Amino acid sequence: KLIMEATGTPADVITDGSAHWAKNYLTKAYTKGLVTTTNIDLNSKITREQVAELTAKALGLSKASTVTGAVKPSDSTNGYVYALYNAGIINGTTEPNGKNYYYGSNTINRAEIAKIICLVSDYYTANK
């Protein structure tokens, strides 16, 4: 919901009180090609890599094959992660060993998604 709204895609208002509050966002995400199925548990946690894919697609960013202008994550070769690194939306964590990690299989926390939403909104506003 937050990523879609940050990229100018509001969902239709839900009028059926029995539906999950995010159901129409999922339907719209599927229609726009942001997700490949509507069979998603809307109450489950989401991984950082899943957020990267959804975010890059919502911004219209294609998979990137390299990271330019930023320190490449040593634990990911995901093209959507690379695209968001290149756009300055994510930057991972540089550990004491000097390597950068994205930790894509970890679930995302509130602070991380809040930062991403702010950066997505700024990026979208500047590039629409």
Short mmCIF file of C-alpha atoms in Angstrom, two decimals:
data_model
loop_
_atom_site.label_atom_id
_atom_site.label_comp_id
_atom_site.label_asym_id
_atom_site.label_seq_id
_atom_site.Cartn_x
_atom_site.Cartn_y
_atom_site.Cartn_z
CA LYS A 1 0.00 0.00 0.00
CA LEU A 2 2.65 2.50 1.00
CA ILE A 3 4.88 1.89 -1.99
CA MET A 4 1.95 2.14 -4.36
CA GLU A 5 0.73 5.37 -2.81
CA ALA A 6 4.26 6.82 -2.87
CA THR A 7 4.32 6.16 -6.61
CA GLY A 8 0.94 7.73 -7.28
CA THR A 9 -1.16 4.56 -7.47
CA PRO A 10 -4.04 4.68 -5.01
CA ALA A 11 -6.30 1.64 -4.72
CA ASP A 12 -10.05 1.78 -5.08
CA VAL A 13 -11.96 2.27 -1.86
CA ILE A 14 -13.04 -0.98 -0.23
CA THR A 15 -16.75 -0.96 0.47
CA ASP A 16 -17.08 -4.56 1.63
CA GLY A 17 -16.25 -4.65 5.33
CA SER A 18 -15.48 -8.38 5.11
CA ALA A 19 -12.51 -7.86 2.78
CA HIS A 20 -8.92 -7.46 4.00
CA TRP A 21 -8.01 -3.77 4.17
CA ALA A 22 -5.22 -4.28 1.59
CA LYS A 23 -7.14 -6.50 -0.83
CA ASN A 24 -7.68 -3.80 -3.46
CA TYR A 25 -4.02 -2.78 -3.27
CA LEU A 26 -3.04 -6.38 -4.01
CA THR A 27 -5.49 -6.55 -6.91
CA LYS A 28 -4.16 -3.29 -8.34
CA ALA A 29 -0.55 -4.43 -7.83
CA TYR A 30 -1.34 -7.60 -9.76
CA THR A 31 -3.09 -5.66 -12.54
CA LYS A 32 -0.07 -3.36 -12.88
CA GLY A 33 2.37 -6.31 -12.95
CA LEU A 34 3.99 -5.46 -9.62
CA VAL A 35 3.26 -8.95 -8.27
CA THR A 36 2.74 -12.19 -10.17
CA THR A 37 -0.17 -13.57 -8.16
CA THR A 38 -3.04 -12.45 -5.98
CA ASN A 39 -2.51 -15.52 -3.80
CA ILE A 40 -0.43 -13.63 -1.23
CA ASP A 41 -0.97 -13.75 2.52
CA LEU A 42 -1.49 -10.07 3.28
CA ASN A 43 -0.79 -10.68 6.96
CA SER A 44 2.63 -12.27 6.46
CA LYS A 45 5.98 -10.52 6.70
CA ILE A 46 7.78 -9.44 3.56
CA THR A 47 11.48 -9.85 2.80
CA ARG A 48 13.80 -7.02 1.87
CA GLU A 49 14.28 -8.61 -1.57
CA GLN A 50 10.51 -8.78 -2.15
CA VAL A 51 10.27 -5.10 -1.19
CA ALA A 52 13.06 -4.27 -3.65
CA GLU A 53 11.28 -6.03 -6.51
CA LEU A 54 7.92 -4.45 -5.77
CA THR A 55 9.47 -1.00 -5.32
CA ALA A 56 11.56 -1.12 -8.50
CA LYS A 57 8.56 -2.26 -10.52
CA ALA A 58 6.32 0.43 -8.99
CA LEU A 59 8.89 3.05 -10.03
CA GLY A 60 9.18 1.57 -13.52
CA LEU A 61 12.83 0.63 -12.99
CA SER A 62 14.19 -2.28 -14.96
CA LYS A 63 16.52 -4.87 -13.49
CA ALA A 64 20.10 -3.59 -13.51
CA SER A 65 23.09 -5.80 -14.19
CA THR A 66 25.57 -3.68 -12.23
CA VAL A 67 25.66 -1.11 -9.46
CA THR A 68 27.07 2.28 -10.42
CA GLY A 69 27.90 5.14 -8.09
CA ALA A 70 27.35 3.09 -4.93
CA VAL A 71 29.02 0.22 -3.11
CA LYS A 72 27.64 -3.01 -4.56
CA PRO A 73 26.08 -5.45 -2.08
CA SER A 74 28.28 -8.50 -1.70
CA ASP A 75 25.33 -10.74 -0.81
CA SER A 76 23.00 -10.02 -3.74
CA THR A 77 22.98 -10.17 -7.50
CA ASN A 78 19.29 -9.30 -7.75
CA GLY A 79 18.69 -6.86 -10.60
CA TYR A 80 15.91 -5.04 -8.75
CA VAL A 81 18.16 -4.55 -5.72
CA TYR A 82 20.83 -3.17 -8.07
CA ALA A 83 18.28 -0.83 -9.70
CA LEU A 84 17.32 0.62 -6.31
CA TYR A 85 20.99 1.01 -5.32
CA ASN A 86 21.53 2.90 -8.58
CA ALA A 87 18.50 5.12 -7.92
CA GLY A 88 19.78 5.94 -4.41
CA ILE A 89 16.75 4.41 -2.72
CA ILE A 90 18.57 1.67 -0.85
CA ASN A 91 22.20 1.38 0.16
CA GLY A 92 22.47 -1.66 2.39
CA THR A 93 24.76 -1.94 5.39
CA THR A 94 28.53 -1.65 5.36
CA GLU A 95 29.92 -4.01 7.95
CA PRO A 96 33.26 -3.67 9.79
CA ASN A 97 34.85 -6.00 7.22
CA GLY A 98 34.27 -3.24 4.63
CA LYS A 99 31.73 -5.23 2.62
CA ASN A 100 28.24 -3.97 1.88
CA TYR A 101 25.27 -6.29 2.52
CA TYR A 102 21.64 -5.98 1.54
CA TYR A 103 20.37 -8.92 3.61
CA GLY A 104 17.63 -9.64 1.08
CA SER A 105 16.25 -12.73 2.81
CA ASN A 106 15.67 -10.83 6.06
CA THR A 107 12.22 -9.43 6.71
CA ILE A 108 11.94 -5.67 6.53
CA ASN A 109 11.24 -3.66 9.66
CA ARG A 110 9.23 -0.46 10.15
CA ALA A 111 12.21 1.88 10.20
CA GLU A 112 13.59 0.39 6.97
CA ILE A 113 10.30 0.57 5.09
CA ALA A 114 9.66 4.11 6.37
CA LYS A 115 13.00 5.25 4.95
CA ILE A 116 12.33 3.50 1.65
CA ILE A 117 8.86 5.07 1.36
CA CYS A 118 10.29 8.56 1.91
CA LEU A 119 13.03 8.01 -0.68
CA VAL A 120 10.56 6.44 -3.14
CA SER A 121 8.23 9.42 -2.79
CA ASP A 122 11.11 11.86 -3.37
CA TYR A 123 12.39 9.85 -6.35
CA TYR A 124 8.92 9.55 -7.87
CA THR A 125 8.21 13.26 -7.46
CA ALA A 126 11.53 14.22 -9.05
CA ASN A 127 11.22 11.78 -11.96
CA LYS A 128 7.54 11.69 -12.92
#
